[in-house]
GROMACS .gro file of C-alpha atoms in nm:
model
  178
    1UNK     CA    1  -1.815   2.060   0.924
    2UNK     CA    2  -1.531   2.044   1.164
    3UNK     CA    3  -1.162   2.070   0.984
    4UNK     CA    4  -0.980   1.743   1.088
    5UNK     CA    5  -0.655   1.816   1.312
    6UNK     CA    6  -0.338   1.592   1.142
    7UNK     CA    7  -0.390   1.292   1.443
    8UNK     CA    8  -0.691   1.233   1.327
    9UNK     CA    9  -0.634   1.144   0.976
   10UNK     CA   10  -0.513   0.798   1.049
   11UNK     CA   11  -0.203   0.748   0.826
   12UNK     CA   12   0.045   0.490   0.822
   13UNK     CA   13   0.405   0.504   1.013
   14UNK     CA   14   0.686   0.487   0.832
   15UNK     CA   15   0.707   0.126   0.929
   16UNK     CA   16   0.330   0.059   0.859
   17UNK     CA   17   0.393   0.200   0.490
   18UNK     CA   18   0.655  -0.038   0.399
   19UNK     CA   19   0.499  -0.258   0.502
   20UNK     CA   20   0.196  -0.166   0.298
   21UNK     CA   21   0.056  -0.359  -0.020
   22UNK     CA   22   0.128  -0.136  -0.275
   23UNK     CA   23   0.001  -0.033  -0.589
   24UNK     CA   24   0.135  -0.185  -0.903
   25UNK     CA   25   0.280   0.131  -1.003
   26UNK     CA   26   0.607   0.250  -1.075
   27UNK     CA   27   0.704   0.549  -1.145
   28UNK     CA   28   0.998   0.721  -1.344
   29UNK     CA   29   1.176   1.038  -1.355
   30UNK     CA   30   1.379   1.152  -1.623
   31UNK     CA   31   1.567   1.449  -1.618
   32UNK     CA   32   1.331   1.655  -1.400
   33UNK     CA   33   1.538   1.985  -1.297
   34UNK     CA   34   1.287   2.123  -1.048
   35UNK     CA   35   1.365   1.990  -0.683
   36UNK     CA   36   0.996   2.107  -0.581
   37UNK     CA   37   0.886   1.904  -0.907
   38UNK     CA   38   1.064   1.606  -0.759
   39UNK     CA   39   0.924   1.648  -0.377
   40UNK     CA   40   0.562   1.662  -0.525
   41UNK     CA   41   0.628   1.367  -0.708
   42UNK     CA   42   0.754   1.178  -0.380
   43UNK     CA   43   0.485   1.303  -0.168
   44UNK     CA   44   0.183   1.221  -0.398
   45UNK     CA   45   0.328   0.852  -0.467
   46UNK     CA   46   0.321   0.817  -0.074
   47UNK     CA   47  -0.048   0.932  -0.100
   48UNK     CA   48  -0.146   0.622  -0.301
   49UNK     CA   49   0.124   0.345  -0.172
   50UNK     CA   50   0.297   0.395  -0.505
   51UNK     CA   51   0.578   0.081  -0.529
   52UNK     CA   52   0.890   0.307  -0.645
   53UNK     CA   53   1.034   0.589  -0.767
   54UNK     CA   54   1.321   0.622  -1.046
   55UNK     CA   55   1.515   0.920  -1.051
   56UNK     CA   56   1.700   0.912  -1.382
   57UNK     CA   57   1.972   1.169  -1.575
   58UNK     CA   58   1.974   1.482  -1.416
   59UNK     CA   59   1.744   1.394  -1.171
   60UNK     CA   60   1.827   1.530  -0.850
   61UNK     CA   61   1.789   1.268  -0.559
   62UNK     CA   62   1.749   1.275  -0.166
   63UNK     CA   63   1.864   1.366   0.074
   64UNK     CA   64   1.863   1.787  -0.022
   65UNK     CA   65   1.655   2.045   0.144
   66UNK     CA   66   1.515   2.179  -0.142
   67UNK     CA   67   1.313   1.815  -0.217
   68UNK     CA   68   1.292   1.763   0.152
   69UNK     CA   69   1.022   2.109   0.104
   70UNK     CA   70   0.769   1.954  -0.053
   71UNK     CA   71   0.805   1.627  -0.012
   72UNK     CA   72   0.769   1.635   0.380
   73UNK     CA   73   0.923   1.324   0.438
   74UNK     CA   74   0.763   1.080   0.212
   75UNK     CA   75   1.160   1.047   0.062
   76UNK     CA   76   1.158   0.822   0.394
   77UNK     CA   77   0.859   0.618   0.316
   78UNK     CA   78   0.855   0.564  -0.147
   79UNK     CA   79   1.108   0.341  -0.240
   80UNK     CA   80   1.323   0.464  -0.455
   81UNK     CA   81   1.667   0.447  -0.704
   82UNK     CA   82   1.867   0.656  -0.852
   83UNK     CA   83   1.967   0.580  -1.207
   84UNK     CA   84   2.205   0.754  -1.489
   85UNK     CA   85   2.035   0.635  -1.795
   86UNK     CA   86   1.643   0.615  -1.828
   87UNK     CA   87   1.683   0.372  -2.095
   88UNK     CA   88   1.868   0.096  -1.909
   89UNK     CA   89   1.550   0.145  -1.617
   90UNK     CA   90   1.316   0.088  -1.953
   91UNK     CA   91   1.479  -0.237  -2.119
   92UNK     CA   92   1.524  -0.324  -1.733
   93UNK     CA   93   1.123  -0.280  -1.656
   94UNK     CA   94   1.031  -0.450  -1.934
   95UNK     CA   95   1.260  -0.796  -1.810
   96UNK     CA   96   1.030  -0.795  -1.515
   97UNK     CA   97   0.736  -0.775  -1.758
   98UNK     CA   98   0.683  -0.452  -1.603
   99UNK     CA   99   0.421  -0.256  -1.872
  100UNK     CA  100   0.629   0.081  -1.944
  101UNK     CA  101   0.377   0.406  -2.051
  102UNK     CA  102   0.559   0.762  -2.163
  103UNK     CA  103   0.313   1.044  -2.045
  104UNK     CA  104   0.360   1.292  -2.344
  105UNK     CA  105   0.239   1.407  -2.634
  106UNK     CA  106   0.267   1.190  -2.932
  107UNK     CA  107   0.058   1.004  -3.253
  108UNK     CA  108  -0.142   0.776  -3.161
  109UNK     CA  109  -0.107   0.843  -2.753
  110UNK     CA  110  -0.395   0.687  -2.516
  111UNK     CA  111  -0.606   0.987  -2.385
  112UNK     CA  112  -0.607   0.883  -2.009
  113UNK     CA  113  -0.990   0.856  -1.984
  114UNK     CA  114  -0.955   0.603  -2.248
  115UNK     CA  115  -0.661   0.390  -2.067
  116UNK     CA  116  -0.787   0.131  -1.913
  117UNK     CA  117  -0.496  -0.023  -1.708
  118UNK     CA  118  -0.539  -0.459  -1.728
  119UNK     CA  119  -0.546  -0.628  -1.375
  120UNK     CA  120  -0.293  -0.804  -1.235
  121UNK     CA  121  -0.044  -0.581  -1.467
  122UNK     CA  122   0.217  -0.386  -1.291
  123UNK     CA  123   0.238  -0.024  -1.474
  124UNK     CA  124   0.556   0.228  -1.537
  125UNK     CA  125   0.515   0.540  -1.600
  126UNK     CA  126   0.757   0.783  -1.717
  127UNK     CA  127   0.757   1.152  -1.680
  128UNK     CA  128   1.011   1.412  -1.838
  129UNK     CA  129   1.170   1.716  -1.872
  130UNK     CA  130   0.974   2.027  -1.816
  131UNK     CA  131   1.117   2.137  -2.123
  132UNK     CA  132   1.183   1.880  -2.330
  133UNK     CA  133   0.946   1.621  -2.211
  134UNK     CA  134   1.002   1.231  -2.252
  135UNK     CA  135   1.324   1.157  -2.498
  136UNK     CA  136   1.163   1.015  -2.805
  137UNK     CA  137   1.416   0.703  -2.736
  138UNK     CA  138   1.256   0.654  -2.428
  139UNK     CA  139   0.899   0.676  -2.638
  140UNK     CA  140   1.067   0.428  -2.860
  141UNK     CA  141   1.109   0.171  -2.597
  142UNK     CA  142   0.774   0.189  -2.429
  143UNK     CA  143   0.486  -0.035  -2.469
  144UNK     CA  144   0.264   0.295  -2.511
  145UNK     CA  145   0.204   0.659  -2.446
  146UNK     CA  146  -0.101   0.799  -2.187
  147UNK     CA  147  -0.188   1.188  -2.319
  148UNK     CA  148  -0.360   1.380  -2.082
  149UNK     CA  149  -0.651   1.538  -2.228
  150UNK     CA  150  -0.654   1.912  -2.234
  151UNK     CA  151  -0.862   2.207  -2.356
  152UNK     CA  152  -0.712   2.550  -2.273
  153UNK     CA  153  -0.458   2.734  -2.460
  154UNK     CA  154  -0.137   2.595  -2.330
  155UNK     CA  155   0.030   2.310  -2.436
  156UNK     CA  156   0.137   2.182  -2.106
  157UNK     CA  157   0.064   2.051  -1.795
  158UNK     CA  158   0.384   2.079  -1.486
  159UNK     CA  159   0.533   1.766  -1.433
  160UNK     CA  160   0.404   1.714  -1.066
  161UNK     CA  161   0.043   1.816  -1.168
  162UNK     CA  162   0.053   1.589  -1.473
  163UNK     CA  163   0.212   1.312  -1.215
  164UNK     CA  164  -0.094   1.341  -0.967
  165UNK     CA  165  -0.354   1.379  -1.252
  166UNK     CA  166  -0.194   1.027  -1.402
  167UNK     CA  167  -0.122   0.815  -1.039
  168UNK     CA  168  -0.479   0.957  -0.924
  169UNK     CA  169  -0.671   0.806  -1.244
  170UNK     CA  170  -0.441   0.488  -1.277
  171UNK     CA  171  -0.519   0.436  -0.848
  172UNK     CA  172  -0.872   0.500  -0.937
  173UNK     CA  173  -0.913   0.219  -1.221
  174UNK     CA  174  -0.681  -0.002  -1.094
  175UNK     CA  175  -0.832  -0.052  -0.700
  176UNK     CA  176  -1.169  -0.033  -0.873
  177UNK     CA  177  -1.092  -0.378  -1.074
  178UNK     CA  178  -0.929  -0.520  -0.778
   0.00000   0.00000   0.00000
């Protein structure tokens, strides 16, 4: 098996990707302190047409180097918006009938493999601090909370990991129904 060289990959232009249908999914940043955190998060929402990114609080935003890193361009080619309070992007979301998910840790959170996302719904999803995770008044205003299953010792997964884990499984079941 021959290793593919980049030209061959057939990938959209920057043009050709907004231009792209994307997927109903919206994705929100809260507080993330981690510029590499933030670049991962760009770059794997360009990886599956995500609609748009909201970087929130503390939230670091492009252009900066440091983001720039990982992200490798796909600040160019997401959509996204800067805003100072996470909560007015919730109660905002939720207007547009847009279905708003915390990924944390909380009673009576959705494992993932038991989410099943319902078609024609358009999905938020918010992420938080490394730290502190997702405010419980952000919890508060969501119409649910997606846990990621885990079995190890830790009690943790890093934001950009737990971001790709979650877009990759909501892509999956959503694209499957459609």
């Amino acid at each position: 098996m021959r290793k593919l060289a980049n030209a061959e990959l057939d990938r959209k232009n920057i043009n050709e990707f907004k231009e792209a249908q994307k997927t109903p999914i919206i994705i929100v940043l809260d507080d993330i302190r981690s510029l590499h955190n933030i670049g991962s998060v760009f770059r794997t929402s360009d990886a599956f047409l995500i609609e748009k990114i909201y970087l929130c609080g503390i939230t670091a935003t492009p252009p900066n180097k440091e983001i720039h890193k990982t992200a490798l361009g796909a600040t160019e080619t997401v959509n996204w918006e800067y805003a100072k309070d996470v909560l007015e992007v919730v109660n905002q979301l939720k207007l547009e009938n847009v279905k708003v998910y915390s990924v944390e840790q909380t009673e009576n959170a959705v494992m993932l493999d038991h989410f099943e996302p319902e078609t024609q719904s358009k999905y938020a999803l918010i992420f938080g601090n490394e730290v502190k995770g997702v405010s419980q008044e952000a919890i508060n205003l969501s119409d649910g909370v997606i846990e990621i299953p885990q079995l190890g010792s830790k009690h943790s997964l890093n934001i950009s990991v737990s971001a790709g884990i979650v877009i990759w499984d909501l892509f999956q079941k959503i694209t499957a129904s459609n």
